Short mmCIF file of C-alpha atoms in Angstrom, two decimals:
data_model
loop_
_atom_site.label_atom_id
_atom_site.label_comp_id
_atom_site.label_asym_id
_atom_site.label_seq_id
_atom_site.Cartn_x
_atom_site.Cartn_y
_atom_site.Cartn_z
CA MET A 1 64.08 19.20 -46.24
CA LEU A 2 65.88 19.74 -49.51
CA LYS A 3 69.59 19.29 -48.92
CA GLU A 4 70.94 19.32 -52.47
CA LEU A 5 69.66 19.89 -55.98
CA HIS A 6 71.82 18.85 -58.96
CA ILE A 7 70.82 19.78 -62.50
CA SER A 8 72.51 18.92 -65.79
CA ASN A 9 71.57 19.68 -69.40
CA TYR A 10 68.31 21.46 -68.51
CA VAL A 11 67.26 24.51 -70.57
CA LEU A 12 70.07 27.05 -69.95
CA ILE A 13 71.78 24.94 -67.31
CA LYS A 14 74.76 22.79 -68.30
CA GLU A 15 75.71 21.81 -64.75
CA LEU A 16 74.44 23.36 -61.53
CA SER A 17 74.32 22.42 -57.86
CA PHE A 18 72.11 24.13 -55.28
CA LEU A 19 72.71 23.40 -51.58
CA PRO A 20 70.15 25.28 -49.50
CA ASN A 21 70.41 25.24 -45.73
CA ARG A 22 67.75 25.20 -43.06
CA GLY A 23 65.83 28.37 -42.42
CA PHE A 24 65.11 31.02 -45.04
CA SER A 25 67.02 31.03 -48.34
CA THR A 26 66.53 33.71 -50.99
CA ILE A 27 67.41 33.54 -54.67
CA THR A 28 67.91 36.62 -56.83
CA GLY A 29 69.36 37.41 -60.23
CA GLU A 30 68.98 39.49 -63.32
CA THR A 31 65.90 39.08 -65.49
CA GLY A 32 66.27 36.14 -67.83
CA ALA A 33 69.17 34.63 -65.91
CA GLY A 34 67.14 31.54 -65.11
CA LYS A 35 65.82 31.90 -61.55
CA SER A 36 62.55 30.17 -62.39
CA ILE A 37 64.43 27.48 -64.32
CA LEU A 38 65.51 26.19 -60.90
CA ILE A 39 61.85 25.81 -59.93
CA GLY A 40 61.08 24.11 -63.22
CA ALA A 41 63.88 21.62 -62.64
CA LEU A 42 62.74 20.96 -59.09
CA GLY A 43 59.24 20.45 -60.45
CA LEU A 44 60.53 17.53 -62.52
CA ILE A 45 61.52 15.54 -59.45
CA VAL A 46 58.13 16.08 -57.84
CA GLY A 47 56.27 14.73 -60.87
CA LYS A 48 55.71 17.68 -63.20
CA ARG A 49 55.43 17.05 -66.93
CA ALA A 50 58.69 16.63 -68.84
CA GLU A 51 59.19 17.80 -72.43
CA PRO A 52 62.07 17.04 -74.83
CA LYS A 53 62.48 20.77 -75.58
CA LEU A 54 63.76 21.21 -72.01
CA ILE A 55 66.99 19.41 -72.92
CA GLN A 56 69.80 21.86 -73.65
CA ASN A 57 71.97 19.44 -75.63
CA PRO A 58 69.66 17.06 -77.51
CA GLU A 59 72.46 14.51 -77.86
CA ILE A 60 72.60 13.63 -74.14
CA LYS A 61 70.04 13.11 -71.40
CA CYS A 62 68.89 15.71 -68.91
CA VAL A 63 69.22 14.71 -65.24
CA VAL A 64 67.69 16.44 -62.20
CA GLU A 65 68.51 14.94 -58.81
CA GLY A 66 67.23 16.05 -55.42
CA HIS A 67 68.63 14.93 -52.08
CA PHE A 68 66.19 15.10 -49.18
CA GLY A 69 66.54 14.64 -45.44
CA LEU A 70 63.57 12.67 -44.11
CA GLU A 71 64.67 12.19 -40.51
CA LYS A 72 61.57 13.70 -38.84
CA LEU A 73 58.90 12.99 -41.42
CA LYS A 74 57.84 9.43 -40.43
CA LEU A 75 57.57 8.20 -44.02
CA GLU A 76 58.66 4.60 -43.42
CA SER A 77 55.12 3.29 -43.92
CA TYR A 78 54.77 5.17 -47.22
CA PHE A 79 58.01 3.67 -48.51
CA ALA A 80 56.92 0.19 -47.42
CA ALA A 81 53.49 0.58 -49.05
CA ASN A 82 55.19 1.48 -52.35
CA ASP A 83 57.80 -1.29 -52.09
CA LEU A 84 60.65 1.21 -51.74
CA ASP A 85 63.77 1.04 -49.59
CA PHE A 86 63.55 3.73 -46.92
CA ASP A 87 66.58 5.88 -46.32
CA PRO A 88 66.56 9.00 -44.11
CA TYR A 89 68.76 10.53 -46.81
CA THR A 90 66.64 9.90 -49.90
CA ILE A 91 67.64 10.67 -53.48
CA ILE A 92 64.99 11.35 -56.11
CA ARG A 93 66.15 11.43 -59.73
CA ARG A 94 64.39 12.32 -62.97
CA GLU A 95 65.87 11.75 -66.39
CA ILE A 96 64.70 13.04 -69.78
CA LEU A 97 66.21 10.99 -72.59
CA PRO A 98 67.05 12.43 -76.03
CA ASN A 99 64.14 10.46 -77.53
CA GLY A 100 61.74 12.32 -75.25
CA ARG A 101 61.09 9.49 -72.83
CA SER A 102 61.22 10.22 -69.13
CA ARG A 103 62.34 8.01 -66.23
CA ALA A 104 62.02 8.49 -62.48
CA PHE A 105 63.83 6.87 -59.54
CA ILE A 106 63.58 6.98 -55.76
CA ASN A 107 66.75 5.65 -54.15
CA ASP A 108 67.64 4.08 -57.52
CA THR A 109 64.35 2.17 -57.69
CA PRO A 110 62.30 2.97 -60.83
CA VAL A 111 58.93 4.51 -59.96
CA SER A 112 55.91 5.84 -61.83
CA LEU A 113 55.16 9.54 -62.16
CA GLN A 114 52.16 9.02 -59.89
CA THR A 115 54.42 7.74 -57.12
CA LEU A 116 56.78 10.65 -57.77
CA ARG A 117 53.91 13.14 -57.42
CA GLU A 118 52.74 11.52 -54.21
CA MET A 119 56.25 11.66 -52.79
CA GLY A 120 56.66 15.25 -53.97
CA ASP A 121 53.46 16.27 -52.18
CA LEU A 122 55.00 14.98 -48.96
CA LEU A 123 58.30 16.83 -49.40
CA VAL A 124 57.89 20.13 -51.24
CA ASP A 125 55.23 22.76 -51.81
CA ILE A 126 56.13 24.93 -54.81
CA HIS A 127 54.18 28.18 -55.01
CA SER A 128 54.53 29.91 -58.36
CA GLN A 129 52.57 32.87 -59.68
CA ASN A 130 50.19 30.43 -61.36
CA GLU A 131 49.44 28.96 -57.94
CA ASN A 132 47.32 32.03 -57.20
CA GLN A 133 44.67 30.21 -59.21
CA SER A 134 44.42 27.86 -56.22
CA LEU A 135 41.93 30.34 -54.77
CA LYS A 136 39.51 28.89 -57.33
CA ASP A 137 40.37 25.30 -56.37
CA ASN A 138 37.83 23.83 -53.96
CA ALA A 139 40.19 21.08 -52.79
CA PHE A 140 42.92 23.59 -51.90
CA MET A 141 40.54 26.01 -50.18
CA PHE A 142 38.78 23.30 -48.17
CA ASP A 143 42.17 21.95 -47.07
CA TRP A 144 42.99 25.40 -45.74
CA LEU A 145 39.56 25.92 -44.16
CA ASP A 146 39.61 22.56 -42.39
CA ALA A 147 43.19 23.04 -41.23
CA MET A 148 42.22 26.40 -39.71
CA ALA A 149 39.04 24.93 -38.19
CA GLU A 150 41.06 21.98 -36.82
CA VAL A 151 38.62 19.44 -38.29
CA ILE A 152 41.02 17.56 -40.55
CA THR A 153 40.48 14.28 -38.70
CA ASP A 154 36.71 14.70 -38.93
CA ARG A 155 37.06 15.56 -42.61
CA ARG A 156 39.02 12.35 -43.20
CA ASP A 157 36.32 10.34 -41.42
CA TYR A 158 33.67 12.02 -43.52
CA THR A 159 35.63 11.43 -46.73
CA LYS A 160 35.90 7.72 -45.97
CA ALA A 161 32.15 7.54 -45.32
CA PHE A 162 31.38 9.54 -48.47
CA GLU A 163 33.62 7.35 -50.63
CA LYS A 164 32.01 4.22 -49.18
CA LEU A 165 28.57 5.67 -49.96
CA ARG A 166 29.54 6.58 -53.53
CA ASN A 167 31.22 3.20 -54.13
CA THR A 168 28.10 1.44 -52.87
CA GLU A 169 25.92 3.59 -55.12
CA GLN A 170 28.14 2.81 -58.10
CA HIS A 171 28.01 -0.90 -57.28
CA LEU A 172 24.23 -0.68 -57.09
CA GLN A 173 24.12 1.05 -60.48
CA VAL A 174 26.21 -1.73 -62.02
CA LEU A 175 23.90 -4.35 -60.53
CA VAL A 176 20.78 -2.52 -61.70
CA GLU A 177 22.11 -2.33 -65.26
CA ALA A 178 23.07 -5.99 -65.15
CA GLN A 179 19.64 -6.83 -63.78
CA LYS A 180 17.91 -4.92 -66.57
CA LYS A 181 19.93 -6.85 -69.12
CA GLY A 182 19.29 -10.12 -67.28
CA GLU A 183 15.55 -9.51 -67.10
CA SER A 184 15.37 -8.66 -70.80
CA GLU A 185 17.18 -11.87 -71.74
CA ARG A 186 15.79 -14.12 -69.04
CA ASP A 187 13.06 -15.74 -71.18
CA TYR A 188 15.57 -16.51 -73.91
CA TRP A 189 18.06 -17.92 -71.39
CA GLN A 190 15.26 -20.01 -69.85
CA PHE A 191 14.31 -21.44 -73.26
CA LEU A 192 17.90 -22.38 -74.06
CA PHE A 193 18.44 -23.88 -70.62
CA GLU A 194 15.30 -26.02 -70.77
CA GLU A 195 16.20 -27.18 -74.27
CA LEU A 196 19.62 -28.35 -73.08
CA LEU A 197 18.20 -29.77 -69.87
CA GLU A 198 15.62 -31.79 -71.82
CA ALA A 199 18.39 -33.14 -74.05
CA ASP A 200 19.68 -35.03 -70.97
CA LEU A 201 23.29 -34.52 -72.02
CA LYS A 202 26.03 -36.92 -71.00
CA GLU A 203 29.79 -36.63 -71.24
CA SER A 204 31.45 -38.56 -74.13
CA GLU A 205 27.99 -39.45 -75.43
CA MET A 206 28.64 -38.58 -79.05
CA GLY A 207 31.51 -41.03 -79.39
CA GLU A 208 29.50 -43.84 -77.83
CA LEU A 209 26.50 -43.14 -80.07
CA GLU A 210 28.64 -43.13 -83.21
CA SER A 211 30.15 -46.51 -82.22
CA LYS A 212 26.69 -47.91 -81.58
CA LEU A 213 25.42 -46.53 -84.88
CA ASP A 214 28.30 -48.17 -86.71
CA PHE A 215 27.52 -51.50 -85.03
CA LEU A 216 23.82 -51.37 -85.79
CA ALA A 217 24.36 -50.31 -89.37
CA ASN A 218 26.69 -53.29 -89.99
CA ALA A 219 24.96 -55.91 -87.78
CA GLU A 220 23.54 -58.07 -90.63
CA SER A 221 26.80 -58.30 -92.54
CA ILE A 222 28.64 -59.12 -89.30
CA LYS A 223 26.06 -61.87 -88.59
CA GLU A 224 26.47 -63.36 -92.06
CA SER A 225 30.25 -63.36 -91.91
CA CYS A 226 30.12 -65.03 -88.47
CA ILE A 227 27.85 -67.78 -89.82
CA ASP A 228 30.22 -68.41 -92.74
CA ALA A 229 33.18 -68.52 -90.37
CA TYR A 230 31.40 -70.92 -88.02
CA ASN A 231 30.45 -73.21 -90.88
CA SER A 232 34.03 -73.28 -92.13
CA LEU A 233 35.32 -74.12 -88.69
CA GLU A 234 32.74 -76.63 -87.47
CA GLY A 235 29.22 -76.23 -88.87
CA GLN A 236 29.38 -77.84 -92.31
CA GLU A 237 30.59 -81.12 -93.78
CA GLY A 238 34.31 -81.18 -94.43
CA ASN A 239 34.93 -78.36 -91.96
CA LEU A 240 38.41 -77.52 -90.65
CA ILE A 241 38.02 -79.23 -87.30
CA ASP A 242 36.90 -82.53 -88.92
CA GLN A 243 39.92 -82.38 -91.23
CA LEU A 244 42.26 -81.91 -88.26
CA ASN A 245 40.62 -84.82 -86.43
CA SER A 246 41.25 -86.99 -89.49
CA ILE A 247 44.94 -86.10 -89.33
CA ILE A 248 45.05 -86.99 -85.63
CA SER A 249 43.37 -90.37 -86.37
CA ALA A 250 45.88 -91.24 -89.11
CA TRP A 251 49.08 -90.54 -87.13
CA PRO A 252 49.13 -93.09 -84.22
CA THR A 253 50.26 -96.02 -86.39
CA GLN A 254 53.33 -94.01 -87.42
CA ILE A 255 54.57 -93.14 -83.92
CA ARG A 256 56.92 -96.18 -83.90
CA SER A 257 58.54 -95.09 -87.11
CA ASN A 258 59.00 -91.46 -85.98
CA PRO A 259 58.72 -90.44 -82.30
CA ASP A 260 58.16 -86.76 -83.34
CA ILE A 261 54.71 -87.73 -84.58
CA GLU A 262 53.45 -87.99 -80.99
CA SER A 263 54.32 -84.32 -80.28
CA PHE A 264 52.63 -83.33 -83.56
CA ILE A 265 49.45 -85.09 -82.46
CA LYS A 266 49.41 -83.23 -79.16
CA ARG A 267 49.91 -79.88 -80.85
CA VAL A 268 47.12 -80.52 -83.36
CA GLN A 269 44.82 -81.68 -80.55
CA SER A 270 45.50 -78.46 -78.69
CA GLY A 271 44.73 -76.47 -81.84
CA VAL A 272 41.47 -78.35 -82.28
CA LEU A 273 40.39 -77.40 -78.76
CA ASP A 274 41.19 -73.70 -79.41
CA LEU A 275 39.31 -73.78 -82.71
CA LYS A 276 36.28 -75.38 -81.02
CA ASP A 277 36.25 -72.49 -78.46
CA LEU A 278 36.60 -69.97 -81.29
CA ALA A 279 33.78 -71.63 -83.25
CA SER A 280 31.55 -71.53 -80.18
CA ASP A 281 32.19 -67.78 -79.64
CA ILE A 282 31.53 -67.04 -83.31
CA ARG A 283 28.29 -69.07 -83.16
CA ASN A 284 27.16 -67.12 -80.11
CA LEU A 285 27.85 -63.81 -81.89
CA ALA A 286 26.00 -65.08 -84.97
CA ASP A 287 23.03 -66.14 -82.82
CA ALA A 288 22.90 -62.78 -80.91
CA PRO A 289 20.07 -60.38 -81.87
CA ALA A 290 21.24 -58.17 -84.70
CA GLY A 291 19.17 -55.12 -83.70
CA ASP A 292 16.31 -53.70 -85.61
CA ALA A 293 15.39 -50.67 -87.67
CA GLU A 294 13.63 -49.00 -84.71
CA GLN A 295 16.75 -49.11 -82.52
CA LEU A 296 18.87 -47.81 -85.42
CA ALA A 297 16.41 -44.94 -85.96
CA LEU A 298 16.56 -43.97 -82.27
CA VAL A 299 20.35 -43.75 -82.35
CA GLU A 300 20.30 -41.76 -85.57
CA GLU A 301 17.69 -39.40 -84.10
CA ARG A 302 19.77 -38.86 -80.96
CA ILE A 303 22.90 -38.11 -82.99
CA ALA A 304 20.96 -35.62 -85.13
CA LEU A 305 19.69 -33.86 -82.00
CA LEU A 306 23.20 -33.48 -80.60
CA HIS A 307 24.57 -32.26 -83.94
CA ASN A 308 21.83 -29.64 -84.14
CA LEU A 309 22.62 -28.40 -80.63
CA LEU A 310 26.34 -28.26 -81.41
CA ARG A 311 25.71 -26.20 -84.53
CA LYS A 312 23.20 -23.95 -82.80
CA HIS A 313 25.55 -23.05 -79.97
CA GLN A 314 28.70 -23.15 -82.11
CA VAL A 315 30.58 -25.59 -79.89
CA ASP A 316 32.41 -28.84 -80.61
CA THR A 317 31.55 -31.42 -77.94
CA SER A 318 28.76 -32.56 -75.65
CA GLU A 319 30.99 -31.40 -72.75
CA ASP A 320 30.78 -27.88 -74.20
CA LEU A 321 26.99 -28.15 -74.28
CA ILE A 322 26.95 -29.29 -70.65
CA ALA A 323 29.14 -26.31 -69.66
CA LEU A 324 26.79 -23.98 -71.55
CA ARG A 325 23.77 -25.48 -69.82
CA ASP A 326 25.37 -24.96 -66.41
CA ASP A 327 26.34 -21.37 -67.32
CA LEU A 328 22.75 -20.61 -68.30
CA ASP A 329 21.60 -22.12 -65.02
CA ASN A 330 24.01 -19.79 -63.16
CA LYS A 331 22.79 -16.77 -65.11
CA LEU A 332 19.18 -17.53 -64.29
CA GLN A 333 20.10 -18.06 -60.67
CA HIS A 334 22.03 -14.75 -60.63
CA VAL A 335 19.00 -12.88 -61.92
CA ASP A 336 17.12 -14.02 -58.85
CA ASP A 337 20.05 -13.53 -56.47
CA ARG A 338 20.91 -10.11 -57.94
CA GLN A 339 17.45 -8.82 -57.17
CA LYS A 340 17.96 -9.77 -53.54
CA GLU A 341 21.39 -8.09 -53.54
CA ILE A 342 19.90 -4.94 -55.08
CA ALA A 343 17.32 -4.76 -52.32
CA GLU A 344 20.03 -5.24 -49.69
CA LEU A 345 22.22 -2.52 -51.26
CA GLN A 346 19.31 -0.11 -51.44
CA ASN A 347 18.75 -0.58 -47.72
CA ALA A 348 22.49 -0.23 -47.04
CA ILE A 349 22.62 3.02 -49.02
CA VAL A 350 19.81 4.51 -46.96
CA ILE A 351 21.73 3.71 -43.78
CA LEU A 352 25.07 4.92 -45.21
CA GLU A 353 23.54 8.15 -46.47
CA LEU A 354 22.05 8.91 -43.07
CA ALA A 355 25.38 8.26 -41.34
CA THR A 356 27.32 10.26 -43.95
CA LYS A 357 24.94 13.22 -43.74
CA LYS A 358 25.27 13.16 -39.99
CA LYS A 359 29.05 13.46 -40.32
CA ALA A 360 28.65 16.19 -42.95
CA LYS A 361 26.31 18.19 -40.73
CA ALA A 362 28.73 17.94 -37.82
CA LEU A 363 31.59 18.99 -40.11
CA HIS A 364 29.61 21.99 -41.36
CA SER A 365 28.71 22.94 -37.81
CA ASP A 366 32.36 22.82 -36.71
CA ARG A 367 33.40 24.90 -39.71
CA THR A 368 30.84 27.59 -38.97
CA SER A 369 31.80 27.54 -35.28
CA ALA A 370 35.41 28.28 -36.24
CA GLN A 371 34.40 30.83 -38.87
CA LYS A 372 34.90 33.96 -36.75
CA SER A 373 38.30 32.98 -35.39
CA ILE A 374 39.50 32.07 -38.92
CA VAL A 375 38.30 35.40 -40.29
CA ASP A 376 39.91 37.33 -37.45
CA ARG A 377 43.26 35.62 -37.93
CA LEU A 378 43.15 36.06 -41.69
CA ASN A 379 42.30 39.75 -41.42
CA ILE A 380 45.04 40.35 -38.87
CA ASP A 381 47.62 38.66 -41.10
CA LEU A 382 46.50 40.62 -44.17
CA GLN A 383 46.61 43.92 -42.29
CA ALA A 384 50.11 43.05 -41.16
CA LEU A 385 51.03 42.74 -44.82
CA GLY A 386 49.97 46.27 -45.67
CA LEU A 387 46.25 45.88 -46.33
CA PRO A 388 44.85 47.90 -43.40
CA ASN A 389 41.46 48.48 -45.02
CA SER A 390 40.98 45.02 -46.39
CA HIS A 391 38.35 42.70 -45.03
CA VAL A 392 37.78 39.00 -45.57
CA GLU A 393 34.75 36.90 -44.77
CA LEU A 394 34.00 33.22 -45.15
CA LYS A 395 30.67 32.47 -46.77
CA LEU A 396 29.69 29.03 -45.54
CA ASP A 397 26.26 28.02 -46.82
CA LYS A 398 24.70 24.67 -46.11
CA LYS A 399 23.74 22.57 -49.12
CA THR A 400 21.22 19.77 -49.43
CA ASP A 401 23.30 17.39 -51.56
CA LEU A 402 26.48 15.72 -50.39
CA ASP A 403 29.75 16.13 -52.23
CA ARG A 404 33.31 15.15 -51.36
CA PHE A 405 33.63 18.18 -49.07
CA GLY A 406 30.40 17.62 -47.16
CA LEU A 407 27.37 19.90 -47.10
CA THR A 408 29.30 23.17 -47.09
CA ASN A 409 29.28 25.61 -49.98
CA PHE A 410 32.42 27.68 -49.35
CA LYS A 411 33.37 31.05 -50.83
CA LEU A 412 36.13 33.40 -49.69
CA MET A 413 34.81 36.97 -49.85
CA PHE A 414 37.16 39.97 -50.01
CA THR A 415 37.36 43.72 -50.28
CA ALA A 416 40.49 45.87 -50.15
CA ASN A 417 38.67 49.07 -49.22
CA LYS A 418 36.34 50.23 -46.48
CA GLY A 419 32.76 50.64 -47.51
CA LYS A 420 33.11 48.37 -50.53
CA GLN A 421 30.86 45.35 -50.87
CA LEU A 422 32.48 41.98 -50.32
CA GLU A 423 32.85 39.85 -53.44
CA GLU A 424 34.52 36.55 -54.28
CA VAL A 425 38.24 37.09 -53.87
CA GLN A 426 39.25 35.85 -57.32
CA LYS A 427 36.95 38.43 -58.91
CA VAL A 428 38.19 41.56 -57.11
CA ALA A 429 41.69 41.01 -55.67
CA SER A 430 44.61 42.55 -57.53
CA GLY A 431 47.80 40.61 -58.24
CA GLY A 432 49.54 42.05 -55.20
CA GLU A 433 46.56 41.45 -52.94
CA THR A 434 46.25 37.89 -54.21
CA SER A 435 49.97 37.29 -53.58
CA ARG A 436 49.68 38.45 -49.99
CA LEU A 437 46.54 36.43 -49.41
CA MET A 438 48.21 33.31 -50.82
CA LEU A 439 51.27 33.87 -48.62
CA VAL A 440 49.04 33.95 -45.56
CA ILE A 441 47.06 30.89 -46.62
CA LYS A 442 50.21 28.96 -47.56
CA SER A 443 51.81 29.81 -44.22
CA HIS A 444 48.76 28.43 -42.43
CA LEU A 445 48.72 25.26 -44.52
CA ALA A 446 52.47 24.71 -44.25
CA ARG A 447 52.30 24.66 -40.46
CA TYR A 448 49.39 22.23 -40.52
CA LYS A 449 50.76 19.88 -43.17
CA GLN A 450 54.26 20.05 -41.66
CA LEU A 451 55.86 20.20 -45.09
CA PRO A 452 59.63 20.16 -44.74
CA THR A 453 60.12 22.62 -47.63
CA ILE A 454 58.06 25.43 -49.14
CA ILE A 455 59.24 27.40 -52.16
CA PHE A 456 57.85 30.79 -53.19
CA ASP A 457 58.50 31.74 -56.80
CA GLU A 458 58.07 35.55 -56.98
CA ILE A 459 55.10 35.57 -54.63
CA ASP A 460 56.01 39.22 -53.99
CA THR A 461 54.61 40.31 -57.37
CA GLY A 462 52.78 43.62 -57.05
CA VAL A 463 54.21 44.66 -53.68
CA SER A 464 57.07 46.87 -52.56
CA GLY A 465 58.38 48.97 -49.69
CA GLU A 466 56.98 48.28 -46.23
CA VAL A 467 54.66 45.56 -47.50
CA ALA A 468 57.64 43.71 -48.92
CA ARG A 469 59.42 43.99 -45.57
CA LYS A 470 56.41 42.54 -43.79
CA MET A 471 56.15 39.69 -46.29
CA ALA A 472 59.81 38.98 -45.67
CA GLU A 473 59.19 38.89 -41.92
CA MET A 474 56.33 36.43 -42.41
CA MET A 475 58.48 34.15 -44.58
CA HIS A 476 61.34 34.32 -42.09
CA LYS A 477 59.01 33.51 -39.21
CA LEU A 478 57.65 30.60 -41.20
CA SER A 479 61.20 29.31 -41.67
CA THR A 480 61.55 28.60 -37.95
CA ASP A 481 59.31 25.55 -38.52
CA LEU A 482 60.34 24.52 -42.02
CA GLN A 483 62.72 25.24 -44.85
CA VAL A 484 61.62 28.26 -46.90
CA ILE A 485 63.12 29.20 -50.26
CA ALA A 486 62.02 32.40 -52.03
CA ILE A 487 62.85 33.57 -55.52
CA THR A 488 62.44 37.32 -55.37
CA HIS A 489 63.18 40.60 -57.09
CA LEU A 490 62.68 42.67 -53.92
CA PRO A 491 65.67 43.74 -51.77
CA GLN A 492 63.55 43.71 -48.59
CA ILE A 493 62.93 39.97 -49.03
CA ALA A 494 66.36 39.11 -50.42
CA SER A 495 68.10 40.72 -47.45
CA ARG A 496 65.94 38.84 -44.95
CA GLY A 497 67.21 35.44 -46.01
CA ASP A 498 69.59 33.45 -43.84
CA ASN A 499 71.27 32.48 -47.12
CA HIS A 500 71.35 34.43 -50.36
CA PHE A 501 71.95 32.74 -53.71
CA PHE A 502 72.58 34.60 -56.94
CA VAL A 503 71.60 33.26 -60.36
CA HIS A 504 73.72 34.53 -63.24
CA LYS A 505 74.21 33.69 -66.87
CA SER A 506 77.26 33.68 -69.07
CA SER A 507 77.67 33.47 -72.82
CA ASP A 508 80.29 32.40 -75.32
CA GLU A 509 80.23 32.30 -79.10
CA ASP A 510 78.05 29.19 -79.18
CA SER A 511 75.75 29.20 -76.16
CA THR A 512 74.39 30.84 -73.01
CA SER A 513 74.35 29.03 -69.67
CA THR A 514 73.00 29.66 -66.20
CA GLY A 515 75.03 29.40 -63.01
CA LEU A 516 74.42 29.81 -59.27
CA ARG A 517 76.59 30.99 -56.40
CA ILE A 518 76.04 31.93 -52.79
CA LEU A 519 76.55 35.59 -51.87
CA GLU A 520 78.37 36.62 -48.71
CA GLY A 521 79.92 39.80 -47.29
CA GLU A 522 80.33 42.68 -49.71
CA ASP A 523 79.11 40.59 -52.65
CA ARG A 524 75.74 40.35 -50.96
CA VAL A 525 75.75 44.06 -50.06
CA THR A 526 76.45 44.93 -53.69
CA GLU A 527 73.66 42.69 -54.99
CA ILE A 528 71.12 44.18 -52.55
CA ALA A 529 72.26 47.68 -53.53
CA LYS A 530 71.80 46.86 -57.22
CA MET A 531 68.28 45.67 -56.46
CA LEU A 532 67.67 49.03 -54.77
CA SER A 533 69.09 51.39 -57.36
CA GLY A 534 70.38 49.63 -60.48
CA ASP A 535 73.59 48.17 -61.86
CA ASN A 536 75.80 51.02 -60.62
CA PRO A 537 74.72 51.45 -57.00
CA SER A 538 75.47 54.69 -55.25
CA THR A 539 77.09 55.00 -51.86
CA ALA A 540 73.66 55.68 -50.40
CA ALA A 541 72.32 52.49 -51.96
CA LEU A 542 75.22 50.49 -50.56
CA ASP A 543 74.64 52.00 -47.11
CA ASN A 544 70.94 51.21 -47.40
CA ALA A 545 71.80 47.63 -48.35
CA ARG A 546 74.01 47.28 -45.30
CA ASP A 547 71.20 48.62 -43.11
CA LEU A 548 68.78 46.07 -44.55
CA LEU A 549 71.22 43.23 -43.87
CA GLN A 550 72.11 44.41 -40.37
CA ASN A 551 68.51 44.96 -39.28
CA ARG A 552 67.06 41.74 -40.64
#
């Protein structure tokens, strides 16, 4: 239930605190004082749209904060699912910044407006005059119908089956479209794949081919330079090795004169051995086949093929071409696999549709079985609210095509007078009749949904006298199960409240502001009397007000 509502810098409100109690609270006040501003502010913390023009002082932010008691609502799982800290005393805050941006918090954790709306739906039902349009809202009316028929659990089961069917159908549609595209491009994909497959691609091939091409292109010059080097080392007369051997031969006779000569001989001998090995390796390289024009042409042809493929597919490496080849292979495979999946989904949809229609038929049957008892209860409640000649019927026709509500085509038929033909309620009901009908429907829904708080914003439009008294009794009875708050201009309803709040406005030279106070004792008597007879109530009006308060 709503324990506290704090508002600052909102429309006509500078600062205001509203602390409703359990039971039935009524709010009254002069026209234009700002009664509905309270509902607008409360709407902000249950996810309604915020606009910068709602800020009274554009230099500072607007803040609306609601404190809620959640002790009996079993919302721990919802908090956990939304990564929120659960607290049985939860604070929801909405801020509108001067730049027009809006922020929302649940227990100081920032949340999205969607989360705020979801939370608001669990905590508060705000019924304004515009809510009478809910009679045209299929979702609202089916919620009421199924609550009255006690088939909510079956409806949930059906909804799950219907959503699964629709999701499967949508998945099938996506696959069919993909298959159409795949079939139209399959031949082209197959051509590209076979072209790349025939190319027999290998990783790092381009680099190896370019090295081989460089070797083949320079083989003759390498061979010639190797021959020249071999000749200089060992192959021709006067070569380097012969010259070194001559040095070695000349030195032994000089060892006695200089002992260092012996170490020189050994070092030159070692060098000669190394040069002989080098000369042998160079000779082998010179004698190796140099390659021929045919081999060179094959390498050049292979490089040209790879370059053409790289340009064609706009990639940089042979690894990219391999990845493209494998991707094309997967696409071709998916075309075949997708056709199998489509066939499986088509079979699954047939089975799902049969099961879903079975649930829908059972749901429709249960609704029609409960039809008479729902009509009887609705008519009794409407007659109790001063519509003795009214009559309501439920028109429940069976459809052939499934929708999210099943196979039931539902219309609420109404007449306010005997002998008049029943027509759709939104076409023939007056404002007062619609208000009473919505009060009855809301009272039914509130008990089912176990909302902790329901707020009626001038639902008494178009009624007066005894009808107003009966509406007040219905609201008060409803408040035994939940917190009910009613903004009203009728003394019969205002006097029935367990608590009575008065909205007033005050002005100075610069601005007008709205305030709120609770009325007790003679203050409440005076306010009820003013509602009965005007700003200067007579003694009779005051006595009448006392009677209303004493007999509530």
